[in-house]
Short mmCIF file of C-alpha atoms in Angstrom, two decimals:
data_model
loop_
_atom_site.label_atom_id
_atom_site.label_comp_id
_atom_site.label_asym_id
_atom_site.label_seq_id
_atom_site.Cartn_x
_atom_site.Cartn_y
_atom_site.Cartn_z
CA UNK O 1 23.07 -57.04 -12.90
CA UNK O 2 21.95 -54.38 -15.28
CA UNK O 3 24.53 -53.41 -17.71
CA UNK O 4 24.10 -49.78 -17.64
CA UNK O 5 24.05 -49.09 -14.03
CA UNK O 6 24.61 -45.24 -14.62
CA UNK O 7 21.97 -44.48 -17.57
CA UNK O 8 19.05 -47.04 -15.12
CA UNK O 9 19.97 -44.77 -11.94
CA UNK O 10 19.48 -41.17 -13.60
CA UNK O 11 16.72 -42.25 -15.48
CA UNK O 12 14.64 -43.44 -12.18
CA UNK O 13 16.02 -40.53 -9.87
CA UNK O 14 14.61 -37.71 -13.39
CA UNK O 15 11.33 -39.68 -13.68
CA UNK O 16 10.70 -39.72 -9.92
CA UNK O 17 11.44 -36.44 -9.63
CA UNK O 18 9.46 -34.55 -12.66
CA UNK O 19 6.43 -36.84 -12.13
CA UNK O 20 6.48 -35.79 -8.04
CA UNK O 21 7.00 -32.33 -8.84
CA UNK O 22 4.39 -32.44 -11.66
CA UNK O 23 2.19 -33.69 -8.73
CA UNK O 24 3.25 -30.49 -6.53
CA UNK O 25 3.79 -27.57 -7.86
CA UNK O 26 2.21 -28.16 -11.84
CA UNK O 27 3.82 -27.43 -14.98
CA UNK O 28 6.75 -24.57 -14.53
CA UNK O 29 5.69 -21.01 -15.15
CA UNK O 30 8.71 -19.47 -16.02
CA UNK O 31 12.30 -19.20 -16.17
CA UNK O 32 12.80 -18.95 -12.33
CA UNK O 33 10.25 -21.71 -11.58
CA UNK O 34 12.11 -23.63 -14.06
CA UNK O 35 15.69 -23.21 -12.46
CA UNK O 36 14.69 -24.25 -8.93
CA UNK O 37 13.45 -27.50 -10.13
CA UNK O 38 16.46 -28.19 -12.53
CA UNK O 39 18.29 -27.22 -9.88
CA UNK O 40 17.03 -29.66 -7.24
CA UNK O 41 16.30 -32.24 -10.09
CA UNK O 42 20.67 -31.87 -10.64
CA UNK O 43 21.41 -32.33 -7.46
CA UNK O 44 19.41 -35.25 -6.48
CA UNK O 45 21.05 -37.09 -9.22
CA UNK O 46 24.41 -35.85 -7.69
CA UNK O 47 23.74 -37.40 -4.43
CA UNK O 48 22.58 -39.68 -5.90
CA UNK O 49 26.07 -40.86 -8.28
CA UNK O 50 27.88 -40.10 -4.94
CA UNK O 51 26.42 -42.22 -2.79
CA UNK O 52 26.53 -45.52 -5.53
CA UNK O 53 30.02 -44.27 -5.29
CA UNK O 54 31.08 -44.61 -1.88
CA UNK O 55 29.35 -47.54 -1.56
CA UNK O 56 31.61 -49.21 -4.19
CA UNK O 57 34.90 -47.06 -2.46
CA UNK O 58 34.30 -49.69 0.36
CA UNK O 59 34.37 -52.24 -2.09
CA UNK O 60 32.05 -55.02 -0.49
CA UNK O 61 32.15 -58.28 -1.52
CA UNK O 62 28.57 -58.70 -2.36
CA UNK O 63 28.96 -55.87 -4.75
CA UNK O 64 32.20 -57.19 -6.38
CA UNK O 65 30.47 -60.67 -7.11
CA UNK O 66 27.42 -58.95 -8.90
CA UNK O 67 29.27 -56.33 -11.12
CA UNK O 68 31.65 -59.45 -12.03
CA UNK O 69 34.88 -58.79 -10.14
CA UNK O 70 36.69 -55.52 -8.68
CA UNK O 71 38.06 -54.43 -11.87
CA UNK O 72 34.70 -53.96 -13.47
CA UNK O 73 33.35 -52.49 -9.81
CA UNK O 74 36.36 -49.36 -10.12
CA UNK O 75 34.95 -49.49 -13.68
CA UNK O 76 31.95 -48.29 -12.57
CA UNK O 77 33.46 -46.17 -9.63
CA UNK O 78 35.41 -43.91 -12.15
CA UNK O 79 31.85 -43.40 -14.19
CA UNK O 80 30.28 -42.54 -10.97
CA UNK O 81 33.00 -40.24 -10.53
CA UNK O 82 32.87 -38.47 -13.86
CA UNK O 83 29.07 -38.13 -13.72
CA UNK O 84 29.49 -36.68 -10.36
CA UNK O 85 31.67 -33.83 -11.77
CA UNK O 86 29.29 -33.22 -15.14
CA UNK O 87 25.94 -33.56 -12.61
CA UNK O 88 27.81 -31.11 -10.29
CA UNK O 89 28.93 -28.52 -12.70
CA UNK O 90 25.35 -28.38 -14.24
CA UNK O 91 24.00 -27.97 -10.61
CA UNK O 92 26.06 -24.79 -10.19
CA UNK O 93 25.68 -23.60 -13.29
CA UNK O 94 22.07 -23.45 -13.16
CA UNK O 95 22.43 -21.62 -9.79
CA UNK O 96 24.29 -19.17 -10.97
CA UNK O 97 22.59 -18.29 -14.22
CA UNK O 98 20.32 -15.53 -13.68
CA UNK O 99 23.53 -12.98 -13.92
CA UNK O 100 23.48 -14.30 -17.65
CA UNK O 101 19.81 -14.43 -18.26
CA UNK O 102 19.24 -11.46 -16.04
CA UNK O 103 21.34 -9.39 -18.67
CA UNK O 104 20.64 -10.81 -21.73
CA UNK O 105 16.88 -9.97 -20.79
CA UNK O 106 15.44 -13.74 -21.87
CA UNK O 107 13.43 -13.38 -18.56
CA UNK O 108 11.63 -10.77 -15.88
CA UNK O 109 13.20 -10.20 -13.01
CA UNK O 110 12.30 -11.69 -9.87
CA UNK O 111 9.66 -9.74 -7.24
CA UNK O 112 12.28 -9.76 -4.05
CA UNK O 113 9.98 -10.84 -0.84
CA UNK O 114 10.82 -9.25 2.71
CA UNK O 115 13.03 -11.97 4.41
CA UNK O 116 13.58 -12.34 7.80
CA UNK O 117 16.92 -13.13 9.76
CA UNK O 118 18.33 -15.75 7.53
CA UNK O 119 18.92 -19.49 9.51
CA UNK O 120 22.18 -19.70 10.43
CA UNK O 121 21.68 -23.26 9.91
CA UNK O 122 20.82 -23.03 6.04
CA UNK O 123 23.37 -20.55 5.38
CA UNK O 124 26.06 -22.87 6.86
CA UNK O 125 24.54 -25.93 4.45
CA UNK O 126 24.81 -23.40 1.37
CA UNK O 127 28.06 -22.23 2.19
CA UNK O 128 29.55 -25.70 3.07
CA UNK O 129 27.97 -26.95 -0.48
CA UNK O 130 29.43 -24.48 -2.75
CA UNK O 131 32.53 -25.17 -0.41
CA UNK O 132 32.46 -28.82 -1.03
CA UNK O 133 31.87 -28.41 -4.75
CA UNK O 134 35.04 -26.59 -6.16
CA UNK O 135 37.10 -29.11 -4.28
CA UNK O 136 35.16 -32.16 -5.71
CA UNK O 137 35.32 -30.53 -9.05
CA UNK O 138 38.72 -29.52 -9.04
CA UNK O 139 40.02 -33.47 -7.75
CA UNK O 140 37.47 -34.74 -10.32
CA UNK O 141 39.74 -32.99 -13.24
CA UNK O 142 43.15 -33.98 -11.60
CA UNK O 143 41.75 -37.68 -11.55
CA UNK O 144 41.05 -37.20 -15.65
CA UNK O 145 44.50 -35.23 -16.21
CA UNK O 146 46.56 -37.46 -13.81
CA UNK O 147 47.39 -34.41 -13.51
CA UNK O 148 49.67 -35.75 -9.95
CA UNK O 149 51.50 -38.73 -8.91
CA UNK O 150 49.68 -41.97 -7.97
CA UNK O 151 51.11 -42.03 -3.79
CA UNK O 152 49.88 -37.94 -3.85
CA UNK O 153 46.78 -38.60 -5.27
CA UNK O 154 46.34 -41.36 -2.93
CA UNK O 155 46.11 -38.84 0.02
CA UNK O 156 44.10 -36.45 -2.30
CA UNK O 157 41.78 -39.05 -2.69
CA UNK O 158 40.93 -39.62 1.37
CA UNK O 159 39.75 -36.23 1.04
CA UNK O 160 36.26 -37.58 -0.79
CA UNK O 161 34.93 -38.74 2.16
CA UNK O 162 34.49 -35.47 4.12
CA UNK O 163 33.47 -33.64 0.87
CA UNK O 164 30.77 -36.40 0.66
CA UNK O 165 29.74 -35.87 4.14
CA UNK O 166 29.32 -31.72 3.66
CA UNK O 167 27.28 -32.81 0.41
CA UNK O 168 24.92 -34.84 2.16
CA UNK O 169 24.40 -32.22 4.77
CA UNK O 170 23.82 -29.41 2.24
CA UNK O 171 21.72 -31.70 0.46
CA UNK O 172 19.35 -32.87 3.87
CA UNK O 173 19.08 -29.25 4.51
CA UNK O 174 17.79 -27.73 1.07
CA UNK O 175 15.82 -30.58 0.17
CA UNK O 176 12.42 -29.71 -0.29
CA UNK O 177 10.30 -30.94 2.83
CA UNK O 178 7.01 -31.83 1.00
CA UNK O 179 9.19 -34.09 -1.08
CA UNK O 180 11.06 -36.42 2.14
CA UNK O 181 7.67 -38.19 2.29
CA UNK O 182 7.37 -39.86 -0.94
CA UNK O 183 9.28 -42.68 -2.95
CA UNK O 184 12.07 -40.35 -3.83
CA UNK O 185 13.05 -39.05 -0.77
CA UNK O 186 12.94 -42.57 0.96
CA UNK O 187 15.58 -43.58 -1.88
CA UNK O 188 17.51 -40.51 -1.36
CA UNK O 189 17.50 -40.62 1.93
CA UNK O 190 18.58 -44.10 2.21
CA UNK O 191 20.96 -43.57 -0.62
CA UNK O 192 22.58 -40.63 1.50
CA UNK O 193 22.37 -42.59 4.96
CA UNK O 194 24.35 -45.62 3.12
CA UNK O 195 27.22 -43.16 1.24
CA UNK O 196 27.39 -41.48 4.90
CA UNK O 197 27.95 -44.62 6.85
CA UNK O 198 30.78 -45.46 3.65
CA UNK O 199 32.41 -42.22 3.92
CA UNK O 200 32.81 -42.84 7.85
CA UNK O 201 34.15 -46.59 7.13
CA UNK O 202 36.70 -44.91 4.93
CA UNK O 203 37.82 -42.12 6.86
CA UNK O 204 38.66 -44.81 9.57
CA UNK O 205 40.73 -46.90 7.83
CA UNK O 206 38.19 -49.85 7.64
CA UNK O 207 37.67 -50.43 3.91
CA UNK O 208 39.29 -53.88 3.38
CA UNK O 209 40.15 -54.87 6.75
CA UNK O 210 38.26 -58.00 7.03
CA UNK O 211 39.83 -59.05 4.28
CA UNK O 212 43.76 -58.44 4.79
CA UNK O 213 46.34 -60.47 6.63
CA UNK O 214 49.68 -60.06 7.57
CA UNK O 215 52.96 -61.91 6.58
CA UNK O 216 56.47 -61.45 5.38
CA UNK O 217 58.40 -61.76 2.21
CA UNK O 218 60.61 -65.17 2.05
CA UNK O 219 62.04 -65.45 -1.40
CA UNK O 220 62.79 -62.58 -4.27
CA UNK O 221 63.94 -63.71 -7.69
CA UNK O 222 64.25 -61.74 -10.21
CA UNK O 223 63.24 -63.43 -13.49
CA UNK O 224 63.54 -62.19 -17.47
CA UNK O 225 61.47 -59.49 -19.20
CA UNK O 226 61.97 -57.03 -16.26
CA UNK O 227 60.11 -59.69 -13.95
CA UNK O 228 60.52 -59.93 -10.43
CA UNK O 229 58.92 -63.49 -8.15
CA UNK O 230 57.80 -62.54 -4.93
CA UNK O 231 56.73 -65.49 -2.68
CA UNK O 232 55.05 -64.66 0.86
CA UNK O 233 54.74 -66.19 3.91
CA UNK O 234 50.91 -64.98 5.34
CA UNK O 235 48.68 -65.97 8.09
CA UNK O 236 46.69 -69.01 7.49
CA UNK O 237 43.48 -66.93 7.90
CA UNK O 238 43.66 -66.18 4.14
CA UNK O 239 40.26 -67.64 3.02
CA UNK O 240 41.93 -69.12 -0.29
CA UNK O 241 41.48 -68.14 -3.83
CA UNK O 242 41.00 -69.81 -7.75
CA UNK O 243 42.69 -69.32 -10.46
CA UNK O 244 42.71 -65.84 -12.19
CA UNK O 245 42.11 -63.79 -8.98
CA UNK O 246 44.61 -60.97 -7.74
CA UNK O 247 44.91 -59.15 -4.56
CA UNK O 248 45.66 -56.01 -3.56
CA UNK O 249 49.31 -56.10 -1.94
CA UNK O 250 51.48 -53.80 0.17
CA UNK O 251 55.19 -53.69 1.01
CA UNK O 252 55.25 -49.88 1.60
CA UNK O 253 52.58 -48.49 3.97
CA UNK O 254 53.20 -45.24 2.69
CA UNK O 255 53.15 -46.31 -0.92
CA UNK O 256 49.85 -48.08 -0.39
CA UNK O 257 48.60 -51.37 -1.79
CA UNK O 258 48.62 -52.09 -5.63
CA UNK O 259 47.16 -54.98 -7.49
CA UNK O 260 49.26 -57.98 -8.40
CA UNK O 261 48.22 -61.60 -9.52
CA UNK O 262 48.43 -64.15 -7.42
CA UNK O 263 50.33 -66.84 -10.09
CA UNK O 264 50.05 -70.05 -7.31
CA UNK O 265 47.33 -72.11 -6.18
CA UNK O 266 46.29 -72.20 -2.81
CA UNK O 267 49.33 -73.59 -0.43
CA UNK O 268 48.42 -73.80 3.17
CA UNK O 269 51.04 -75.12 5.53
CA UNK O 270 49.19 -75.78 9.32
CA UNK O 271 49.89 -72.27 10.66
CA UNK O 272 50.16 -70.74 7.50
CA UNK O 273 49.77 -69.85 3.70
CA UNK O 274 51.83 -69.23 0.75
CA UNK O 275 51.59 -66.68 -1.60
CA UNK O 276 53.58 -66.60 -4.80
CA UNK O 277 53.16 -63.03 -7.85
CA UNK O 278 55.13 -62.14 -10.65
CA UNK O 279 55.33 -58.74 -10.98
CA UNK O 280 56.57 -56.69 -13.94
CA UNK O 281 58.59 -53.40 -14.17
CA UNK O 282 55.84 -51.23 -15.55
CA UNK O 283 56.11 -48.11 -14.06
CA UNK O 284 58.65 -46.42 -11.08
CA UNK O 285 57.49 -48.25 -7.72
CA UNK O 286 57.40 -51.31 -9.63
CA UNK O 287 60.75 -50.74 -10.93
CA UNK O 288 62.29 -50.25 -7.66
CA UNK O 289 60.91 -53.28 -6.05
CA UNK O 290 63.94 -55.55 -7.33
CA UNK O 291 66.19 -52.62 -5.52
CA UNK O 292 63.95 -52.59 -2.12
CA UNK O 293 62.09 -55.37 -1.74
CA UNK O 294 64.08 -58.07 0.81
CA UNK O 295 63.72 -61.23 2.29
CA UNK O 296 62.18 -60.77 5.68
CA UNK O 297 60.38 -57.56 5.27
CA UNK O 298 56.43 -57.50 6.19
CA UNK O 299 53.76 -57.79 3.51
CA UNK O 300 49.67 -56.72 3.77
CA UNK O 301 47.28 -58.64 1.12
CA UNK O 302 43.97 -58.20 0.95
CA UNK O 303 41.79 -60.10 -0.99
CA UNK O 304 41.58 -62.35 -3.13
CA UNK O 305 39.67 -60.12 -5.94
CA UNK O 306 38.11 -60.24 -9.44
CA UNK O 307 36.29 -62.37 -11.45
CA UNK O 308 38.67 -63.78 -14.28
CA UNK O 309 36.87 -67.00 -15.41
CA UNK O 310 36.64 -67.41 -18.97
CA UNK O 311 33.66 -69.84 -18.71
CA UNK O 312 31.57 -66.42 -17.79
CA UNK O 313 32.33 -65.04 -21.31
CA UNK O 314 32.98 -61.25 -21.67
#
C-alpha cells in the first residue's frame, strides 16, 4: 500500500485533469477561463477525498488489512477529512473571487450572454452545493477544535452522509459533459457511485454489522491504577482474534461503541465465547463505568480490529 495515499490521489486526479483540459479547451486565456477550470479542477479533488472517505467510514475489512489495521485506516480518514475542508474552502473561494478581482481591476470584466430560463434542475444542484458546503466546513472545524463532546459529536457526525450525498449530486450535475467520457470521469464517477452506496450503508445503520455480536457482562473487578476487568459472555459467532487486536465495544447504545483491548486469548465454550478488557479511567464515560457497569447487563462488540504485530515493524 502506498504510503502517501493523500499526496498519490491529488496528484493523479490534477494531472488527469490539466492534461484533459489541455486537450479541450487549450491553454487558459484569461482570468475567467482560468477560474472555471481551477474551479472544477478543486472540486474534483473534493469528491474525490470524500469519496476515499466514506469508503473507509464503512470501515471494510479488506481496507483495514491493507492500510495495516483500523487505527492507521481513521488515520487516514481524519486526513481525508482535513483535505476535504482545505479542497472545499479553495473551491468556494475561487467561486467567489471575481467581487475581489472585479474591484481591484487585475482583470476585464466579463461580456454577460442573453440566458434563457435558468434549469430548475441546475439551480437546485448549485444551491444544494453551497448548502452542503458551510455545513461540511463548519463540522470539519468542530472536529479540529473538539470544539463539542464526543456522544454530541457522534450524532453530528451521521450528518456526513447526507452532505456527501448533496455533494455528489451538485457535483454529477455541473460536471462538464465532454469530460464524463474519458479516464477521469470513469474514476470520478466510480469514485462518487462507491462514496454514494457508503453514505447509504451508513445512514442505515449497517457499517459494522457483520461483524458485531451480542452478549452480556458476567464479571466486573475493579483492579489498581484506576483499572476496571470486564469479562463478557458473547455469542459463539465471534470469528476469534490474536494477540494485540481490540474491538470496538458498547454497553450504552446511546453512548456508542469505543475501542478497548481485548487482554484474553480466544475462549470458546460450545455455545459461546469469552471476552475479557481492562479498561482504564481516562476520561468521563470511562470513569463512570466502575459506577454503571453491572453484572448481567448486555454488551455489543464488533470486531476484532487492528494490526498490532510487532514482527511487521513500524
Amino acid at each position: 500500500m502506498n504510503k502517501r495515499p493523500l499526496t498519490l490521489m491529488l496528484t493523479v486526479t490534477a494531472l488527469l485533469y490539466c492534461l484533459l483540459s489541455y486537450l479541450e479547451n487549450g491553454w487558459p486565456a484569461d482570468y475567467w477561463a482560468w477560474r472555471k477550470q481551477l474551479v472544477i479542477l478543486a472540486g474534483v479533488q473534493l469528491m474525490t477525498v470524500m469519496s476515499i472517505s466514506m469508503l473507509l467510514a464503512v470501515r471494510p475489512r479488506w481496507l483495514e488489512q491493507a492500510l495495516g489495521g483500523l487505527d492507521k485506516l481513521y488515520a487516514l480518514h481524519k486526513r481525508l477529512g482535513i483535505a476535504a475542508g482545505v479542497l472545499l474552502g479553495v473551491h468556494w473561494l475561487i467561486e467567489l473571487s471575481p467581487k475581489l478581482v472585479m474591484a481591484m481591476e487585475w482583470a476585464a470584466p466579463r461580456m454577460k450572454r442573453a440566458k434563457g430560463a435558468s434549469d430548475p434542475i441546475m439551480s437546485l444542484a448549485r444551491d444544494m452545493g453551497e448548502w452542503a458546503a458551510w455545513v461540511v466546513l463548519g463540522l470539519v472545524i468542530l472536529a479540529l477544535l473538539r470544539a463539542v463532546p464526543y456522544g454530541f459529536w457522534r450524532k453530528l457526525h451521521k450528518l456526513f452522509g447526507p452532505l456527501y450525498l448533496m455533494g455528489a449530486f451538485h457535483g454529477v450535475m455541473l460536471f462538464p459533459k465532454a469530460l464524463w467520457m474519458t479516464p477521469l470521469g470513469w474514476l470520478l464517477g466510480g469514485l462518487m457511485a462507491v462514496g454514494s452506496v457508503c453514505a447509504l450503508w451508513s445512514l442505515f445503520g449497517l457499517t459494522g454489522k457483520a461483524r458485531r455480536v451480542t452478549g452480556t457482562v458476567t464479571r466486573v473487578t475493579p483492579l489498581p491504577g484506576q483499572q476496571l476487568e470486564v469479562i463478557c459472555r458473547v455469542a459463539n459467532s465471534w470469528p476469534g482474534h490474536i494477540a494485540g487486536q481490540f474491538a470496538l465495544v458498547s454497553f450504552d447504545n446511546r453512548e456508542g461503541a469505543h475501542p478497548f483491548t481485548i487482554a484474553s486469548a480466544n475462549r470458546k465454550h460450545g455455545d459461546h465465547a469469552e471476552l475479557r478488557f481492562i479498561i482504564k479511567a481516562l476520561g468521563d464515560y470511562t470513569s463512570e463505568l466502575a459506577t454503571n457497569l453491572k453484572v448481567g447487563d448486555p454488551v455489543d462488540v464488533e470486531g476484532p480490529y487492528g494490526r498490532f504485530d510487532f514482527r511487521r515493524g513500524g
